[in-house]
Coordinates of C-alpha atoms and ligand atoms in Angstrom, one line a residue:
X1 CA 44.1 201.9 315.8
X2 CA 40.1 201.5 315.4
X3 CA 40.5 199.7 312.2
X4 CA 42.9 197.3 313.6
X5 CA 40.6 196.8 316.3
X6 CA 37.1 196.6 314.0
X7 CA 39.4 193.4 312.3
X8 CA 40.0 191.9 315.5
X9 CA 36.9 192.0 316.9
X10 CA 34.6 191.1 313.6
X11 CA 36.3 187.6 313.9
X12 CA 36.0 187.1 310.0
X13 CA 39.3 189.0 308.9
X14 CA 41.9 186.3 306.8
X15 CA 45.5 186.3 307.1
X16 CA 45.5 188.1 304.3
X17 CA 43.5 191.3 305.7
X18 CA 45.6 191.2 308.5
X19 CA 48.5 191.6 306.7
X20 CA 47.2 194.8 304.4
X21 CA 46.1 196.8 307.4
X22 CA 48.1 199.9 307.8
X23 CA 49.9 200.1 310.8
X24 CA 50.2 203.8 312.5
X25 CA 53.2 205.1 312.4
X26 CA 52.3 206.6 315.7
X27 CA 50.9 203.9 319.3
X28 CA 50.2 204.4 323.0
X29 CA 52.6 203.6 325.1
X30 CA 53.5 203.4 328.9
X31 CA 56.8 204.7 329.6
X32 CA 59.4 206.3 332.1
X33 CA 62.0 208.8 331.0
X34 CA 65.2 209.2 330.8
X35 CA 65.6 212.5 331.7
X36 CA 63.4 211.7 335.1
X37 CA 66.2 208.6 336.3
X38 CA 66.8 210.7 339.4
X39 CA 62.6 212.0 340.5
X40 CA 62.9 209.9 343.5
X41 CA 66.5 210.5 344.8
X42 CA 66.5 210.8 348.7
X43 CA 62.8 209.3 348.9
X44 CA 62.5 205.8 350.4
X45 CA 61.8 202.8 348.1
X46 CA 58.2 202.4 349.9
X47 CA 56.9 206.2 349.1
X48 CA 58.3 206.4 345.0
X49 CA 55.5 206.0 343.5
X50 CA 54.8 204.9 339.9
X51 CA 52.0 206.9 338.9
X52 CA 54.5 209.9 338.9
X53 CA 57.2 208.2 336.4
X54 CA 54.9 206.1 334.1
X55 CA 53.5 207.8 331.0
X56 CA 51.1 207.2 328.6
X57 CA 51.9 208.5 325.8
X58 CA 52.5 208.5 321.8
X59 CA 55.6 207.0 321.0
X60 CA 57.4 206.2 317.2
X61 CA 56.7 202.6 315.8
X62 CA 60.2 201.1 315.3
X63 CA 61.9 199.3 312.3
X64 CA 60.8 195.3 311.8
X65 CA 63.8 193.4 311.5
X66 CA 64.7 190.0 311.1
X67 CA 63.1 187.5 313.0
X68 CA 60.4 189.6 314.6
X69 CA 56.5 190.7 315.0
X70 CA 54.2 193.6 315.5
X71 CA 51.5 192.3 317.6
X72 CA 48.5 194.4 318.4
X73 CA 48.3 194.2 322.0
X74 CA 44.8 193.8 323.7
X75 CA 45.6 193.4 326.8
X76 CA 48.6 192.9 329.3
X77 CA 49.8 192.9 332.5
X78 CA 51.9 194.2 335.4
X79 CA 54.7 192.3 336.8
X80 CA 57.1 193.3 339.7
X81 CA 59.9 194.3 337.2
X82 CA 57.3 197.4 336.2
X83 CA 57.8 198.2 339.7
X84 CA 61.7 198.0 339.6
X85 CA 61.4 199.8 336.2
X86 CA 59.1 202.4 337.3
X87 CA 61.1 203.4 340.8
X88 CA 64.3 203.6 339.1
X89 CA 65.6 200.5 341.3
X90 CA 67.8 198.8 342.0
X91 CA 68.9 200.8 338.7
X92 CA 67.4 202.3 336.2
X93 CA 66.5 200.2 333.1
X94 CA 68.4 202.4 330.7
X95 CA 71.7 201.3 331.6
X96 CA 70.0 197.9 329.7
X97 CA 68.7 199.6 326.9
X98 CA 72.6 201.1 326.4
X99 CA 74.6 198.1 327.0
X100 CA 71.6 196.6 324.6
X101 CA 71.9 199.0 322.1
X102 CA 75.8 199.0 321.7
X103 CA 75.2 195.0 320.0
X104 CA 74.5 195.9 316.7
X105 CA 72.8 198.2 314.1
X106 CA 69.5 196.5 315.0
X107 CA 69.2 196.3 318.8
X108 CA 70.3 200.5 318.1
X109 CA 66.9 201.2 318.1
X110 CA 66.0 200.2 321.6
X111 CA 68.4 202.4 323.5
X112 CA 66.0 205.3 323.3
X113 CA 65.0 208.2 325.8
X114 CA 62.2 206.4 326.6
X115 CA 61.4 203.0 328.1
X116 CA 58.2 201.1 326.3
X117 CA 57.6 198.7 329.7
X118 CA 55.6 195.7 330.2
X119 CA 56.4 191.3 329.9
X120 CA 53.5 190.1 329.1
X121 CA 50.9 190.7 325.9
X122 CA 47.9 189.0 325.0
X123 CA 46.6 190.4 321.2
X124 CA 46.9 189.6 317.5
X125 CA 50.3 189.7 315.1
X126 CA 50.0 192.3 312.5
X127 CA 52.9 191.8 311.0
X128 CA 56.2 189.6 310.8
X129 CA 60.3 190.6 309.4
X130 CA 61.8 188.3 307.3
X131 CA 62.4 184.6 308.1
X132 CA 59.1 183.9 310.0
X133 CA 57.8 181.1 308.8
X134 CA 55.8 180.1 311.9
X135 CA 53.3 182.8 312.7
X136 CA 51.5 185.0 310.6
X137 CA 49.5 188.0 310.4
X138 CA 45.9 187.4 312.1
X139 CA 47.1 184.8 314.6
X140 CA 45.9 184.7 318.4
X141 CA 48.8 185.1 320.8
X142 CA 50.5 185.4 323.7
X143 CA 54.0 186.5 324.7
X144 CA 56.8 185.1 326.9
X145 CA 59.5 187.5 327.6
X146 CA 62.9 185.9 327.0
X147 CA 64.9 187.6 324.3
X148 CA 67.7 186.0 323.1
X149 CA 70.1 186.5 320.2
X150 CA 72.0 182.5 320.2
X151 CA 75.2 183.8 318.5
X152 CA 77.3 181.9 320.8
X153 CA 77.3 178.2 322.0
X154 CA 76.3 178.6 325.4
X155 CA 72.5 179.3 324.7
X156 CA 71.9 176.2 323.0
X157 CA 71.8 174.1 325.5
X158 CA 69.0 176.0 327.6
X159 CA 68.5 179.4 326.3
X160 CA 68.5 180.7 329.7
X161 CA 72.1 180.6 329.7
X162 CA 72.4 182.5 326.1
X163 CA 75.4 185.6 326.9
X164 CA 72.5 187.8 325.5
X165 CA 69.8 186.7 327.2
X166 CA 67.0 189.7 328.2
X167 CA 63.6 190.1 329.5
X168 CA 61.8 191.7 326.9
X169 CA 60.0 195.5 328.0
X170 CA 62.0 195.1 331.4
X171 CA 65.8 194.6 329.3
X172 CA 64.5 195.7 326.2
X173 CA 62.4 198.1 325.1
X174 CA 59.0 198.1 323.3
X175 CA 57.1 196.2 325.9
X176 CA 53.5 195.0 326.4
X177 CA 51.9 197.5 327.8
X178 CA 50.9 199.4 324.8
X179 CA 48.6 199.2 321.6
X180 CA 51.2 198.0 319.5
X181 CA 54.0 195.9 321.2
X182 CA 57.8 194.5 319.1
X183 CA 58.2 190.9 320.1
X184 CA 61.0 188.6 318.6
X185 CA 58.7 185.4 317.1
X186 CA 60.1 182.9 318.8
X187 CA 58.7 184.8 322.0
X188 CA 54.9 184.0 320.5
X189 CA 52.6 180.7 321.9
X190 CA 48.9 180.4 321.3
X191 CA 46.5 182.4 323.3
X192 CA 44.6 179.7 325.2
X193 CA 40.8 180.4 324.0
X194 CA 39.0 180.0 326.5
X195 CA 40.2 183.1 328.6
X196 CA 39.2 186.6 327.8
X197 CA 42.4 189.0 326.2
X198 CA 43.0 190.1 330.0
X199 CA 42.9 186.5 331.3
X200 CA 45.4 185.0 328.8
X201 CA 47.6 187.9 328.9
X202 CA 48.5 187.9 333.1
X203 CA 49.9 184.3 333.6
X204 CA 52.8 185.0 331.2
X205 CA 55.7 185.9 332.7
X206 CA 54.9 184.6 336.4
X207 CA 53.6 181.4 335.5
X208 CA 56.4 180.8 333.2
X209 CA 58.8 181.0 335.9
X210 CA 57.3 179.6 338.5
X211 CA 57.3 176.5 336.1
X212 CA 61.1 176.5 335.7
X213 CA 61.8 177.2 339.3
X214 CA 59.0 174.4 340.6
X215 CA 58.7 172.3 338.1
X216 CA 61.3 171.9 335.4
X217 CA 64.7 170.0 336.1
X218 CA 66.6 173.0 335.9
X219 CA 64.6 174.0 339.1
X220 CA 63.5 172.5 341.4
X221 CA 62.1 169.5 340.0
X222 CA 59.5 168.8 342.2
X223 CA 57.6 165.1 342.7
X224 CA 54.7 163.9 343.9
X225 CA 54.9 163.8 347.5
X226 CA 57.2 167.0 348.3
X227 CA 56.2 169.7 350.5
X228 CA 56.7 172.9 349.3
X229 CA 56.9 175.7 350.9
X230 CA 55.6 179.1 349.0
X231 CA 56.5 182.7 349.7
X232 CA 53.6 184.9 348.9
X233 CA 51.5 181.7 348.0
X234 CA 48.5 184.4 346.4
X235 CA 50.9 186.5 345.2
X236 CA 52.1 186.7 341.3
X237 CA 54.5 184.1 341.2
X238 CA 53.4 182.5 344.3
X239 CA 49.7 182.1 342.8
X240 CA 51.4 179.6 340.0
X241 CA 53.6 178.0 342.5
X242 CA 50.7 176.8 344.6
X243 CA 48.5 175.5 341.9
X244 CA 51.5 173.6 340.2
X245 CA 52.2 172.5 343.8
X246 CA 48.7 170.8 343.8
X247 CA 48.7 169.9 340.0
X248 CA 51.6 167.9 340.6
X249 CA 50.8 165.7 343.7
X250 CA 52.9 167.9 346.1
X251 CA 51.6 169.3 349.1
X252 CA 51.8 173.7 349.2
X253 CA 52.4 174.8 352.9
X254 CA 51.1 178.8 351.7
X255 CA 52.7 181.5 353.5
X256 CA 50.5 184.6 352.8
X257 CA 50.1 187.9 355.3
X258 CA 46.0 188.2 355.7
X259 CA 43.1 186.4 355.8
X260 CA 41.9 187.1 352.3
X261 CA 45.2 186.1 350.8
X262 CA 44.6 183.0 352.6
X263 CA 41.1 182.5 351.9
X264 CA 42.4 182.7 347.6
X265 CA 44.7 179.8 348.7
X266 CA 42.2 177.3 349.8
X267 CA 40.3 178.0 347.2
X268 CA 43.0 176.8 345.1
X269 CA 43.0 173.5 347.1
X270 CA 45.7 174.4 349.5
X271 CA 44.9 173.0 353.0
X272 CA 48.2 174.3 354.6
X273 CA 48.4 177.7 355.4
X274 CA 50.4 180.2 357.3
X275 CA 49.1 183.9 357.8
X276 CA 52.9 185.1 358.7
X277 CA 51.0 188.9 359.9
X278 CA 49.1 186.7 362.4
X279 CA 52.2 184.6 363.5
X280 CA 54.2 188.1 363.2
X281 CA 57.6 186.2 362.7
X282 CA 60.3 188.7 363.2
X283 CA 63.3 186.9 361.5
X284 CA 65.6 190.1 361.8
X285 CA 66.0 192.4 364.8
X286 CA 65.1 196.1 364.4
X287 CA 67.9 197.4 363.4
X288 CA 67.7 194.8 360.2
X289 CA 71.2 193.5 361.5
X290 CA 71.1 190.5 363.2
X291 CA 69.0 187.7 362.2
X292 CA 67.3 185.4 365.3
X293 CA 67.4 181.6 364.7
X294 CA 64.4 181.4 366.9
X295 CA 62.0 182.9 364.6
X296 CA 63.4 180.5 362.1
X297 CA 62.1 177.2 364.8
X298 CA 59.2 179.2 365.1
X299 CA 58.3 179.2 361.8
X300 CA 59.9 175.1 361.3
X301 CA 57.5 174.3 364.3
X302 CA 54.4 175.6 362.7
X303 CA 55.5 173.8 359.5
X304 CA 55.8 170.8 361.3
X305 CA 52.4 170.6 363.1
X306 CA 50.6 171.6 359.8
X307 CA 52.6 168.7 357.7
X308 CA 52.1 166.4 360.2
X309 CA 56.1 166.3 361.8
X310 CA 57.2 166.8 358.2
X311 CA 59.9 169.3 357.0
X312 CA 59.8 171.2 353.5
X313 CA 61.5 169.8 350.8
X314 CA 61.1 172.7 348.2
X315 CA 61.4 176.6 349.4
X316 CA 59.8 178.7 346.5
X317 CA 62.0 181.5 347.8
X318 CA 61.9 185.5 346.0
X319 CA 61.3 187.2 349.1
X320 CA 64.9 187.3 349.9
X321 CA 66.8 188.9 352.6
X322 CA 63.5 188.8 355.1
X323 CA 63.2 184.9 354.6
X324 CA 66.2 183.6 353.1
X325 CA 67.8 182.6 356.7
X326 CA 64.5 181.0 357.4
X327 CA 64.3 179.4 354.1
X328 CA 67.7 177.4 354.6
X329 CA 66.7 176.6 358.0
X330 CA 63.2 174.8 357.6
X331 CA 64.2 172.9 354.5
X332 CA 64.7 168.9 355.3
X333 CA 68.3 167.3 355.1
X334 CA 69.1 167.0 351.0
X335 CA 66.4 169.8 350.3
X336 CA 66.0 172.8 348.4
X337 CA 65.8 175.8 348.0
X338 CA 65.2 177.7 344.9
X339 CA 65.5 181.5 344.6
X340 CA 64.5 183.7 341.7
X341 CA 64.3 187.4 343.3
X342 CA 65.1 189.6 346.5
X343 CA 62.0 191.4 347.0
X344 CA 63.3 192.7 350.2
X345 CA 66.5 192.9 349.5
X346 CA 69.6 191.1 347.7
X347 CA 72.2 190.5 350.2
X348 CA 71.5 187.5 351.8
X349 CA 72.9 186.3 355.4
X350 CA 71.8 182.7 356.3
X351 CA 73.9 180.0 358.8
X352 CA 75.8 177.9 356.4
X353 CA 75.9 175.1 358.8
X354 CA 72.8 174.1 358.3
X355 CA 73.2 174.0 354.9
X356 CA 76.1 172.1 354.1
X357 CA 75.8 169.7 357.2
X358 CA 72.7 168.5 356.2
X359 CA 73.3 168.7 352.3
X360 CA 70.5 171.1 351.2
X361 CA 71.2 172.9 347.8
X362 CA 70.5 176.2 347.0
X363 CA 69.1 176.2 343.1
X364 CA 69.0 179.6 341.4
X365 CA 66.1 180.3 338.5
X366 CA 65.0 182.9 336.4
X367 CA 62.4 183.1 333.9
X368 CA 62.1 180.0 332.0
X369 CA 63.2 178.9 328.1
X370 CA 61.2 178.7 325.2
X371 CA 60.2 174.8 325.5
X372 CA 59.6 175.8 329.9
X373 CA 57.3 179.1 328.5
X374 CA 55.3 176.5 326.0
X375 CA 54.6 173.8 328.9
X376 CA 53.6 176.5 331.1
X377 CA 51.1 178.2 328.3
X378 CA 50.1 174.4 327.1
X379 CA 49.0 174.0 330.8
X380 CA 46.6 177.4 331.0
X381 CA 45.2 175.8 327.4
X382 CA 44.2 172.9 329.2
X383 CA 42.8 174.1 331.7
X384 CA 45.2 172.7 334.8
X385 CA 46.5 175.9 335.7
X386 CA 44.5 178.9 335.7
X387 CA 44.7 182.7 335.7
X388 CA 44.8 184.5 339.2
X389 CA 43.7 188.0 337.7
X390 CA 42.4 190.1 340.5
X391 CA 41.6 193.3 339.0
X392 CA 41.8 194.9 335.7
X393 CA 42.8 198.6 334.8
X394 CA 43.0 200.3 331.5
X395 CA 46.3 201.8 329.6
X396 CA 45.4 205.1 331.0
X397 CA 45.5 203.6 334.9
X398 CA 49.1 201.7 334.8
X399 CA 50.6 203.7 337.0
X400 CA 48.0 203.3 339.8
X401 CA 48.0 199.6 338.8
X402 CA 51.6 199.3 339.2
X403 CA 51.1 201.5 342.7
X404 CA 49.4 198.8 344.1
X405 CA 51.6 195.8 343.5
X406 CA 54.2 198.0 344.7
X407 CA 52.1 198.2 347.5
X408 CA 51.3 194.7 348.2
X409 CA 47.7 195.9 347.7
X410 CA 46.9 193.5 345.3
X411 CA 46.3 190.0 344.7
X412 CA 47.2 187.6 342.4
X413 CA 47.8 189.4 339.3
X414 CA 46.8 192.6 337.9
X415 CA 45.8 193.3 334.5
X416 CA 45.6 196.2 331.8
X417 CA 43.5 196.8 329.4
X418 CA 45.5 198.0 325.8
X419 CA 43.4 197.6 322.8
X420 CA 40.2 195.9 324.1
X421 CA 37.7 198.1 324.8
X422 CA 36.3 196.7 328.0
X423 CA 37.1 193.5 329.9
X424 CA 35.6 190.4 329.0
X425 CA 36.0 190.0 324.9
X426 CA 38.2 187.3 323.1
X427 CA 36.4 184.0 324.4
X428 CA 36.1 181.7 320.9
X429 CA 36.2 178.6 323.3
X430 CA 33.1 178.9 325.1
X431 CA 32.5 175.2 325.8
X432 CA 36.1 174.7 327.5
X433 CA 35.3 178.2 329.9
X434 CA 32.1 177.1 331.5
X435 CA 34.0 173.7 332.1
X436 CA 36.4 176.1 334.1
X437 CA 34.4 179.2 334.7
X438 CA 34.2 178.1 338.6
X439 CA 38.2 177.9 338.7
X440 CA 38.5 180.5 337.2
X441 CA 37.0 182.6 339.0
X442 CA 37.6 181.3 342.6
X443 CA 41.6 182.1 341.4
X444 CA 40.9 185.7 341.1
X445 CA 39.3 186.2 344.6
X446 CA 35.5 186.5 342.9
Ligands
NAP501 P1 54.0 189.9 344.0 O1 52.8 189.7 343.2 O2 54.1 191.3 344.7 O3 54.0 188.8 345.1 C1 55.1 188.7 346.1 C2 54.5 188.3 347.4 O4 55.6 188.1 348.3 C3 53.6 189.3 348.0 O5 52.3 189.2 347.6 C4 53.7 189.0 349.5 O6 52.7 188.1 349.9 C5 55.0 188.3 349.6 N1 56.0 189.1 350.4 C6 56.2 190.4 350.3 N2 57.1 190.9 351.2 C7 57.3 189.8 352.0 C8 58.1 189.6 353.2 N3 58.8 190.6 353.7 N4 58.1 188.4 353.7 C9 57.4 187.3 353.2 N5 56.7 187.5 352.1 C10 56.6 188.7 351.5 O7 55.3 189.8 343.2 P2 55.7 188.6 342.2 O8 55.2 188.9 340.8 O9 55.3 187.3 342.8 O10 57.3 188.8 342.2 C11 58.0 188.6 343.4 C12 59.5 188.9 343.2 O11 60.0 188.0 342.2 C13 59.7 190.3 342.6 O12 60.9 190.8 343.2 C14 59.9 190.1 341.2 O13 60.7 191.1 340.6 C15 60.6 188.7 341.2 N6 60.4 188.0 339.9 C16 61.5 187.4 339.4 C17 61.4 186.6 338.2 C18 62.6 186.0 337.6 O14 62.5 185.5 336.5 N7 63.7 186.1 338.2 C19 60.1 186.5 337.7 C20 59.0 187.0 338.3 C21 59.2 187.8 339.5 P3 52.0 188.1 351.3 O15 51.9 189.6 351.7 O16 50.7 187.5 351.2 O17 52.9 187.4 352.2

């Protein structure tokens, strides 16, 4: 891989050299295994721990097909579906990569007995299959993750709603985090230049949902004025939610569990904040059985004398069965609430009276479309939304990277190293990162 990395990094390779370089037949590669589905049986979800499932190891480059790229991956990041991926929960990915693989002589070579992980690349293409005509060998990217094959009618609309739609290295295989990564093209945007390879690569998959499930009209379609209340406002996806909270005239009530988390927030700009360890809301009894509306008031009442008597008109929810009941009771009469994940668990209990009486809606999101995934990106290229990267490890460390998001020991996002060499390279716009340099790094806790 050195000589794909010399071409990279001597900034003067054409299009053209790009496209001669020999790709290795051979790349590094996190993975989990088949044969290891079952490692964790009988341990709870809390103790399985990643760094025993994830390898790093060589794995076979695949067939280009139609419609697709090679990209040489510098850096990437991890998201909470590494997690899922890499505990086997709440099943094991290759149940995907089969039903995946049973489409068609081309998706085939994805149901393998190994899993190529990772949503989100930053790096260069090396190489594209026949009829792409809008990127080429050389060019700076990044990746969103939505796969989608548009065969039938119902993707055209919103490709969310495609019957094959797929979260590339999470549904798919050949993910980001590895040297050499198998994207469809239409999953490429620019990389924004003022951010280093680690930088661009770990807004990507959080940042583009958060912008469908804030944002976009097939979310929650936020406007200036609304209070919003975010779940894990430092967190992955809650660290975009907040800032396009602000960005967009709306006022962020931040729910976050310490000090430090909360201390990230403000920096944002976020005046409203809720450390929920400190207020030790106990929504559910101990049993996790019985859910107690009081803790709900609790938590309206200390929205209320933050907002000024207010009530929420957006819930960023994803924490799920913890906060859902509180969710549905603190939003205002004709709110929201929009859910894209069950952290803590997918079967929801909340008191349906409260919902219907006062005509709230319950919106659900996931991921974001192409055109969402471009606004999103267009927005970190401008410099309105920024990266939240905390911490960066290298290929060799995803498992203890993925550890600690499992954890909750992280904050914002965490990054990995693939190709690049050290942290810090792939600036070309200079001029545009000092403008931002202070954001930039307030976002990441620094
Ligand atoms: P993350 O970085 O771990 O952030 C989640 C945050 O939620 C945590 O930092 C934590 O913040 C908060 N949290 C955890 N447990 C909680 C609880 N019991 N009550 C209240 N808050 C709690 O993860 P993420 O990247 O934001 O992803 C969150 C979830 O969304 C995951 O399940 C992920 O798989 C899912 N997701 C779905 C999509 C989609 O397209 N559908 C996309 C991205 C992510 P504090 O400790 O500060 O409160």
């Amino acid at each position: 891989m050195q000589h794909i990395l010399d071409a990279i990094q001597s900034g003067e390779a054409t299009s053209e050299d790009f496209a001669s370089l020999q790709i290795p037949d051979h790349y590094r590669a996190a993975c989990v295994h088949k044969d290891e589905v079952d490692m964790f049986e009988g341990i709870p979800s809390k103790e399985k721990d990643p760094r025993k499932s994830l390898h790093v190891e060589d794995v076979a480059l695949p067939e280009l097909g139609p419609g697709e790229a090679f990209v040489a991956v510098m850096a990437s990041a991890i998201n909470y579906n590494t997690v899922w991926t890499s505990i086997f929960e709440p099943v094991s990915t290759f149940g995907f990569l089969e039903r995946y693989g049973r489409l068609s002589e081309l998706t085939k070579r994805h149901d393998l007995p190994y899993h190529v992980v990772g949503s989100d690349l930053s790096g260069v293409v090396l190489k594209t299959g026949p009829g792409v005509t809008k990127w080429k060998p050389g060019d700076r990217v990044v990746a969103h993750c939505l796969s989608v094959e548009l065969e039938s009618p119902d993707g055209h609309n919103d490709t969310m709603l495609d019957n094959e739609q797929r979260i590339w290295g999470f549904e798919t295989n050949f993910g980001g985090l590895a040297e050499v990564a198998m994207v469809k093209a239409n999953q490429l945007m620019p990389k924004p230049e003022h951010l280093t390879w680690e930088e661009a690569a770990s807004p990507g998959l959080v940042n583009c949902t958060a912008y469908r499930q804030l944002v976009s009209k097939n979310g929650g379609a936020m406007k200036q004025g609304d209070n919003v209340l975010v779940w894990g406002a430092s967190g992955g996806l809650g660290g975009f939610a907040t800032q396009y909270a602000l960005n967009g005239g709306a006022t962020p009530v931040c729910v976050v569990s310490n000090e430090e988390k909360a201390k990230i927030v403000r920096s944002m700009g976020a005046e409203l904040v809720i450390n929920r360890s400190e207020m030790d809301f106990r929504f559910w009894n101990e049993e996790g059985t019985q859910q107690n509306p009081k803790e709900w008031q609790r938590l309206g009442k200390a929205i209320r004398e933050l907002t000024g008597g207010e009530d929420i008109d957006i819930v960023f929810e994803h924490p799920g069965r913890e906060t859902f009941g509180a969710s549905v009771y603190v939003t205002r009469k004709g709110g929201t609430i929009t859910t894209c994940a069950s952290t803590t668990g997918f079967m929801h209990e909340y008191d349906n009276r409260y919902l219907w009486m006062n005509l709230k809606r319950i919106i659900s999101s996931h991921f974001a479309n192409y055109r969402e995934s471009w606004e999103a990106n267009r927005l970190i290229a401008k410099g309105k939304i920024h990266p939240t990267l905390s911490r960066t490890y290298t290929l060799d460390q995803v498992g203890q990277a993925s550890l600690d998001v499992h954890q909750n020991k992280h904050q914002g996002k965490v990054g990995v190293l693939a190709l690049a060499p050290e942290e810090g390279l792939g600036v070309l716009d200079e001029e545009m990162r000092s403008k931002h340099l202070d954001a930039i790094n307030r976002f990441r806790g620094v």
